[in-house]
PDB file of C-alpha atoms in Angstrom:
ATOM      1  CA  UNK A   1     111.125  89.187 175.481  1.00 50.00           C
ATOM      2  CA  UNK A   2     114.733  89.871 176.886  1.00 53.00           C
ATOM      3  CA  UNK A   3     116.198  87.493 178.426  1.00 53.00           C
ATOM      4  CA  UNK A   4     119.208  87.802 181.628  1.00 51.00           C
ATOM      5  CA  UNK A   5     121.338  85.680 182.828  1.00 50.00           C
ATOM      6  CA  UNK A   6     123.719  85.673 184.940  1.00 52.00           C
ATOM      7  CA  UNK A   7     127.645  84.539 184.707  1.00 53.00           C
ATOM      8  CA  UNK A   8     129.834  84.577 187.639  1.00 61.00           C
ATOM      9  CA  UNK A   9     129.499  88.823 188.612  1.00 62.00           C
ATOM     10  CA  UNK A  10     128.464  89.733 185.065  1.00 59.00           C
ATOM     11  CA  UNK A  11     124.608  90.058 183.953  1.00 56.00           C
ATOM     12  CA  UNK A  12     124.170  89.475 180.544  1.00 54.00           C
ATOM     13  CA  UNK A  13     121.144  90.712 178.559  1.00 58.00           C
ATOM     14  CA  UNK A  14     120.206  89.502 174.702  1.00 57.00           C
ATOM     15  CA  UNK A  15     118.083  92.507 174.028  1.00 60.00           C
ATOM     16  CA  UNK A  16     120.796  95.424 174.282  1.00 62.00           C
ATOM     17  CA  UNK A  17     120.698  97.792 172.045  1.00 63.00           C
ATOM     18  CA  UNK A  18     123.596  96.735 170.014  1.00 65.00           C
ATOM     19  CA  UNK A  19     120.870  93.492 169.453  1.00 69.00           C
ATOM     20  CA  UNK A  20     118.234  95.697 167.965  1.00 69.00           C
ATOM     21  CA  UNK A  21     120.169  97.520 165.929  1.00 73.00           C
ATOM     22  CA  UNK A  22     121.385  94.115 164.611  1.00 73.00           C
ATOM     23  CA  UNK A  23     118.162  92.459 164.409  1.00 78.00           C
ATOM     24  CA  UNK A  24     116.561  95.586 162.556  1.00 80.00           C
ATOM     25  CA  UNK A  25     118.995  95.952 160.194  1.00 80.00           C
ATOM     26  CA  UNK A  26     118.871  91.984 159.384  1.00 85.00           C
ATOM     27  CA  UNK A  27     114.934  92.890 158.914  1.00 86.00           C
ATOM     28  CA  UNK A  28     115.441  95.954 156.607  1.00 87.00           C
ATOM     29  CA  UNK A  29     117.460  93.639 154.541  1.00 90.00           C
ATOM     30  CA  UNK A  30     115.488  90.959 153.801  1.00 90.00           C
ATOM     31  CA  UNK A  31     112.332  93.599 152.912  1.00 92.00           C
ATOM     32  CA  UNK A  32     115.210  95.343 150.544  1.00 92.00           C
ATOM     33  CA  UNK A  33     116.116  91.431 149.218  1.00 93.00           C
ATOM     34  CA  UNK A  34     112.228  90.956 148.587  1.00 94.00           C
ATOM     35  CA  UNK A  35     110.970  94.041 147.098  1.00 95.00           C
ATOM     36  CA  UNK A  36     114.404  93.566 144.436  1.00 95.00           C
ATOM     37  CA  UNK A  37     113.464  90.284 143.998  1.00 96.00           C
ATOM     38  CA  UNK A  38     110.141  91.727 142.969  1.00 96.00           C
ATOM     39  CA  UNK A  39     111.219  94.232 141.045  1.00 96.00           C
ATOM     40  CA  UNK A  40     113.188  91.895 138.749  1.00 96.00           C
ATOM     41  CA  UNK A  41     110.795  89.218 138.484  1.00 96.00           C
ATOM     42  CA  UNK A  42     108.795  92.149 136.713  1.00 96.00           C
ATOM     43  CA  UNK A  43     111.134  93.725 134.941  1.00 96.00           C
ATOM     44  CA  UNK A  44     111.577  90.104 133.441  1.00 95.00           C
ATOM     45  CA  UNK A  45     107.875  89.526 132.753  1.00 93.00           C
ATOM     46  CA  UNK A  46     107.702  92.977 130.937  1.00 92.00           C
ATOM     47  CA  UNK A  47     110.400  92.096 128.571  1.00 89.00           C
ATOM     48  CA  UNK A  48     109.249  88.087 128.225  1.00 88.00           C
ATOM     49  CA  UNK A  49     105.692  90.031 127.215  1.00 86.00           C
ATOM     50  CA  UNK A  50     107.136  92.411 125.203  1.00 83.00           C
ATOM     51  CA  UNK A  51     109.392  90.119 123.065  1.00 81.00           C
ATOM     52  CA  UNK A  52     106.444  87.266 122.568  1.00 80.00           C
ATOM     53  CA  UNK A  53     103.993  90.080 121.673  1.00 77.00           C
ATOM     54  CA  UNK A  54     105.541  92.845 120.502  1.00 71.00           C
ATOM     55  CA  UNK A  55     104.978  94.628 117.281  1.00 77.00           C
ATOM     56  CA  UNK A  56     102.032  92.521 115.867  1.00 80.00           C
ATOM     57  CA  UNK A  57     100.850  93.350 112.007  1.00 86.00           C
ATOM     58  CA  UNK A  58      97.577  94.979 111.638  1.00 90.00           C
ATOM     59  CA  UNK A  59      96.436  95.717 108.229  1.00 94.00           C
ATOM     60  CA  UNK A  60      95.018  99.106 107.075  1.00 94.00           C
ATOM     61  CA  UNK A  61      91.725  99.069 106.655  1.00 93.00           C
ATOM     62  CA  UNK A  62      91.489 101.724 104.197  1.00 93.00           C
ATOM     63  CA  UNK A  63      94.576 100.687 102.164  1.00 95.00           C
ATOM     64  CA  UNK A  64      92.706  97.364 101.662  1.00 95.00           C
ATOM     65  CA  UNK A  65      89.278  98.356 100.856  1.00 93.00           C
ATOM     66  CA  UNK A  66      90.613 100.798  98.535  1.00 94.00           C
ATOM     67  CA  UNK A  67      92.863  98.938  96.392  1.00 95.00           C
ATOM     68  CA  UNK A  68      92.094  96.904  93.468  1.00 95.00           C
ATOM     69  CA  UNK A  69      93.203  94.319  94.454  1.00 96.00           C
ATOM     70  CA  UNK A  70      95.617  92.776  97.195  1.00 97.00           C
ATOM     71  CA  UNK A  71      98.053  90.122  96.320  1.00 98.00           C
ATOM     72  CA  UNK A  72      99.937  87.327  97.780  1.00 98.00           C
ATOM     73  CA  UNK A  73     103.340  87.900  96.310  1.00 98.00           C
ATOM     74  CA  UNK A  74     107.242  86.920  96.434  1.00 98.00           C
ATOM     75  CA  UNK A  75     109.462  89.927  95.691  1.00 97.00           C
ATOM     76  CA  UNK A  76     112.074  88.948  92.806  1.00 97.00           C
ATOM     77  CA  UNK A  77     113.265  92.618  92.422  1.00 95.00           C
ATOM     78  CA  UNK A  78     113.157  95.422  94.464  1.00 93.00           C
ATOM     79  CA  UNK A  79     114.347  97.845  92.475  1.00 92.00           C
ATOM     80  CA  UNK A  80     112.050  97.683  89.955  1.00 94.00           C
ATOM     81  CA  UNK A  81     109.269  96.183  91.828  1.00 95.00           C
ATOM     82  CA  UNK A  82     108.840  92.329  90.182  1.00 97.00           C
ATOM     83  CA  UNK A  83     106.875  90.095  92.608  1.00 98.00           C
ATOM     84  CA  UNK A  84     105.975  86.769  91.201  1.00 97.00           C
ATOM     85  CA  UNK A  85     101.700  86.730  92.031  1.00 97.00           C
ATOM     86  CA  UNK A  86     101.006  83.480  94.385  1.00 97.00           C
ATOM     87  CA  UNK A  87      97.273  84.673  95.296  1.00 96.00           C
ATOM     88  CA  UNK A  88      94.949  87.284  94.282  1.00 96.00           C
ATOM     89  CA  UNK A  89      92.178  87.846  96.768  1.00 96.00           C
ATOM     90  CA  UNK A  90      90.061  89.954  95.072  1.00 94.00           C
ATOM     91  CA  UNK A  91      90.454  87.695  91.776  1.00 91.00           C
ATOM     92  CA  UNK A  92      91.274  90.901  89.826  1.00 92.00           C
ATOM     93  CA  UNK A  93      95.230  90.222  89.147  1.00 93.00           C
ATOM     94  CA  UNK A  94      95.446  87.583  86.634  1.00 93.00           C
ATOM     95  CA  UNK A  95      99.088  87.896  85.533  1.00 94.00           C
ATOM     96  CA  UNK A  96     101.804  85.538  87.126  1.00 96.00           C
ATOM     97  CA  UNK A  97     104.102  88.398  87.650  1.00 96.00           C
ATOM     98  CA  UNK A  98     103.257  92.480  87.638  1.00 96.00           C
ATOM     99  CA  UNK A  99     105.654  94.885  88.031  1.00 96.00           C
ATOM    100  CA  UNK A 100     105.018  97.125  90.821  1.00 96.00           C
ATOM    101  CA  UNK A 101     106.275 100.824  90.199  1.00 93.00           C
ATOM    102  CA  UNK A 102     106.264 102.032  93.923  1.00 94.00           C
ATOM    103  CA  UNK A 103     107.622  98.680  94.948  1.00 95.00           C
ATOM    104  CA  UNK A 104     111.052 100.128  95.970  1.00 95.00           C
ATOM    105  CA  UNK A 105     109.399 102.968  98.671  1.00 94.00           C
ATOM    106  CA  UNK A 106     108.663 100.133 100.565  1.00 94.00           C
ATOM    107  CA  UNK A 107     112.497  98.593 101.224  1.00 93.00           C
ATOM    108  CA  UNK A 108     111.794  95.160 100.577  1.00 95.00           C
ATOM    109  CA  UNK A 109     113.848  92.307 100.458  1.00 94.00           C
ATOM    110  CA  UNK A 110     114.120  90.183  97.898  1.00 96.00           C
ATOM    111  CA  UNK A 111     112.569  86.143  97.952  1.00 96.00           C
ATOM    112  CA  UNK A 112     110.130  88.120 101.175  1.00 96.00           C
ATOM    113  CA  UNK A 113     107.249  86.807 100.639  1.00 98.00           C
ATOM    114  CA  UNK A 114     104.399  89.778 101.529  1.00 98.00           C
ATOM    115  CA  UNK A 115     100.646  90.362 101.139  1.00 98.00           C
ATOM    116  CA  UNK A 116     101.027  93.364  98.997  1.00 98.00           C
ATOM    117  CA  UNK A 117      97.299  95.564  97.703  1.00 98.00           C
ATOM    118  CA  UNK A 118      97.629  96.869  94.286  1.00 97.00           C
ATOM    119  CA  UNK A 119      95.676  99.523  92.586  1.00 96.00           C
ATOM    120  CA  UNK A 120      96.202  99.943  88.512  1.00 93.00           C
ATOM    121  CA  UNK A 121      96.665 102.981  86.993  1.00 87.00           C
ATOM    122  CA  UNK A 122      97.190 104.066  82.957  1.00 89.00           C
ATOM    123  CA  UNK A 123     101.340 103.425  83.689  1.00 89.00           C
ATOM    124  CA  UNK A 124     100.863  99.604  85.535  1.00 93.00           C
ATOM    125  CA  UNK A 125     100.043  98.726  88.891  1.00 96.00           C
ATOM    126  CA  UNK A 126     101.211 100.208  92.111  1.00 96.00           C
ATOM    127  CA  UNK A 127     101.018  99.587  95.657  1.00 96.00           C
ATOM    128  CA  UNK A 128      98.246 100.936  96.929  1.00 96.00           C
ATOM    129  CA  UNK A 129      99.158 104.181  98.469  1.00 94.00           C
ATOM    130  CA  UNK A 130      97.780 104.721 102.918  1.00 92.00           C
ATOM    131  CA  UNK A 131      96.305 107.610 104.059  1.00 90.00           C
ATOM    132  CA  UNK A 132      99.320 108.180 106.333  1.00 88.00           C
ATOM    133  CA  UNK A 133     100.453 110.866 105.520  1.00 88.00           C
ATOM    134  CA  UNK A 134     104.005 110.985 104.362  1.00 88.00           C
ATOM    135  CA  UNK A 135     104.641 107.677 104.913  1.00 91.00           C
ATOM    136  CA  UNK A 136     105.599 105.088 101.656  1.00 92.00           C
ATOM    137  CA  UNK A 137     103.328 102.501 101.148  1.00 94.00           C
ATOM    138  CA  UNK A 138     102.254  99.145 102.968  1.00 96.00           C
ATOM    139  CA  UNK A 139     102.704  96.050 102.615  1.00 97.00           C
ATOM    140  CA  UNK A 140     102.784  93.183 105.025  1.00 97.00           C
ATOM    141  CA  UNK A 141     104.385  89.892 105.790  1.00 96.00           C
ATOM    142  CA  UNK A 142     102.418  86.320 105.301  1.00 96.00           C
ATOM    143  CA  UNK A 143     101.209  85.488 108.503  1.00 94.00           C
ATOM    144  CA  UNK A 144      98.640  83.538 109.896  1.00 93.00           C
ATOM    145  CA  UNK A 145      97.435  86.395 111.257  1.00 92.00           C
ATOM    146  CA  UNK A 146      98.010  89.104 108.385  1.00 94.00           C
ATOM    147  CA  UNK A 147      95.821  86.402 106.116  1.00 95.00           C
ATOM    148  CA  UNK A 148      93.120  86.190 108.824  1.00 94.00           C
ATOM    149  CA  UNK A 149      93.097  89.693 109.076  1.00 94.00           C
ATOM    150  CA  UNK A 150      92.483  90.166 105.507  1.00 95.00           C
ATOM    151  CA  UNK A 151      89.977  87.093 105.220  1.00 94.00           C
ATOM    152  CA  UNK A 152      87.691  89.002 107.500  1.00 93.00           C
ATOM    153  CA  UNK A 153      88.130  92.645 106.042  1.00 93.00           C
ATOM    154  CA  UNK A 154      87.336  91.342 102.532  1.00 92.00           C
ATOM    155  CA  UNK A 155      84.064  89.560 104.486  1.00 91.00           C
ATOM    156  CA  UNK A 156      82.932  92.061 106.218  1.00 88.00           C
ATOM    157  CA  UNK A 157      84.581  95.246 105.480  1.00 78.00           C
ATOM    158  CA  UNK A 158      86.012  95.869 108.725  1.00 71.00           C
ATOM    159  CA  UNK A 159      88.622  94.278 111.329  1.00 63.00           C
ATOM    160  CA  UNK A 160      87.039  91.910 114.249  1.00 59.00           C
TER     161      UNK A 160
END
């Protein structure tokens, strides 16, 4: 609504244009303020999601199934693959320690502790090779998770 007024010979109007120029740009601003705002507040959530959730272990379902047996193991060597046996789930591994001969494909590091399936062979146990093709061998950290995971594919053959 403009509004005039007058002072001394001089009328004075608030709604020139030099006002609405002013007062649009002040609007354009604040929508460009907002929608930045926005934009961050994403681009934060994103990466808080990604970081709390990112790369979770899934076993292979095949790998598992297929192997003897799987093992909860600490690695003592990684070059030439001594784990010291904490756990075997399929009850078939009864020594303390095996020596694993593909151990070293894997990369890893020594005192990790790992749920790791075997298979045995004429020349020792191995880890059980994946159907991925090309790919070395899996093996997986101790997790809540990874042993849940592995509780129910033992149970029921298959991943919930």
């Amino acid at each position: 609504m403009p509004i005039a007024f007058q002072v001394e010979n001089f009328v004075v109007r608030t709604d020139s244009p030099q006002d609405a120029a002013a007062q649009n740009a002040t609007r354009v601003w604040r929508w460009f303020v907002l929608v930045v705002s926005l934009t961050g507040l994403w681009i934060v959530g994103v990466g808080a999601l990604s970081l709390l959730t990112a790369n979770p272990v899934t076993l292979n379902r095949d790998q598992i199934l297929e192997s003897t047996d799987v093992v909860t193991a600490v690695v003592k060597d990684a070059n030439h693959g001594d784990v010291r046996v904490e756990k075997s789930w399929k009850d078939v591994v009864q020594e303390d320690e095996l020596e694993l001969s593909n151990l070293r494909e894997t990369s890893p590091s020594v005192g990790a502790r790992l749920l790791i399936p075997v298979s045995s062979s004429r020349k020792g146990w191995r880890v059980t090779l994946s159907k991925l093709p090309g790919e070395p061998p899996l093996v997986y950290p101790v997790t809540e998770e990874s042993e849940r995971q592995l509780r129910q594919l033992l149970k029921n053959g298959r991943l919930p």
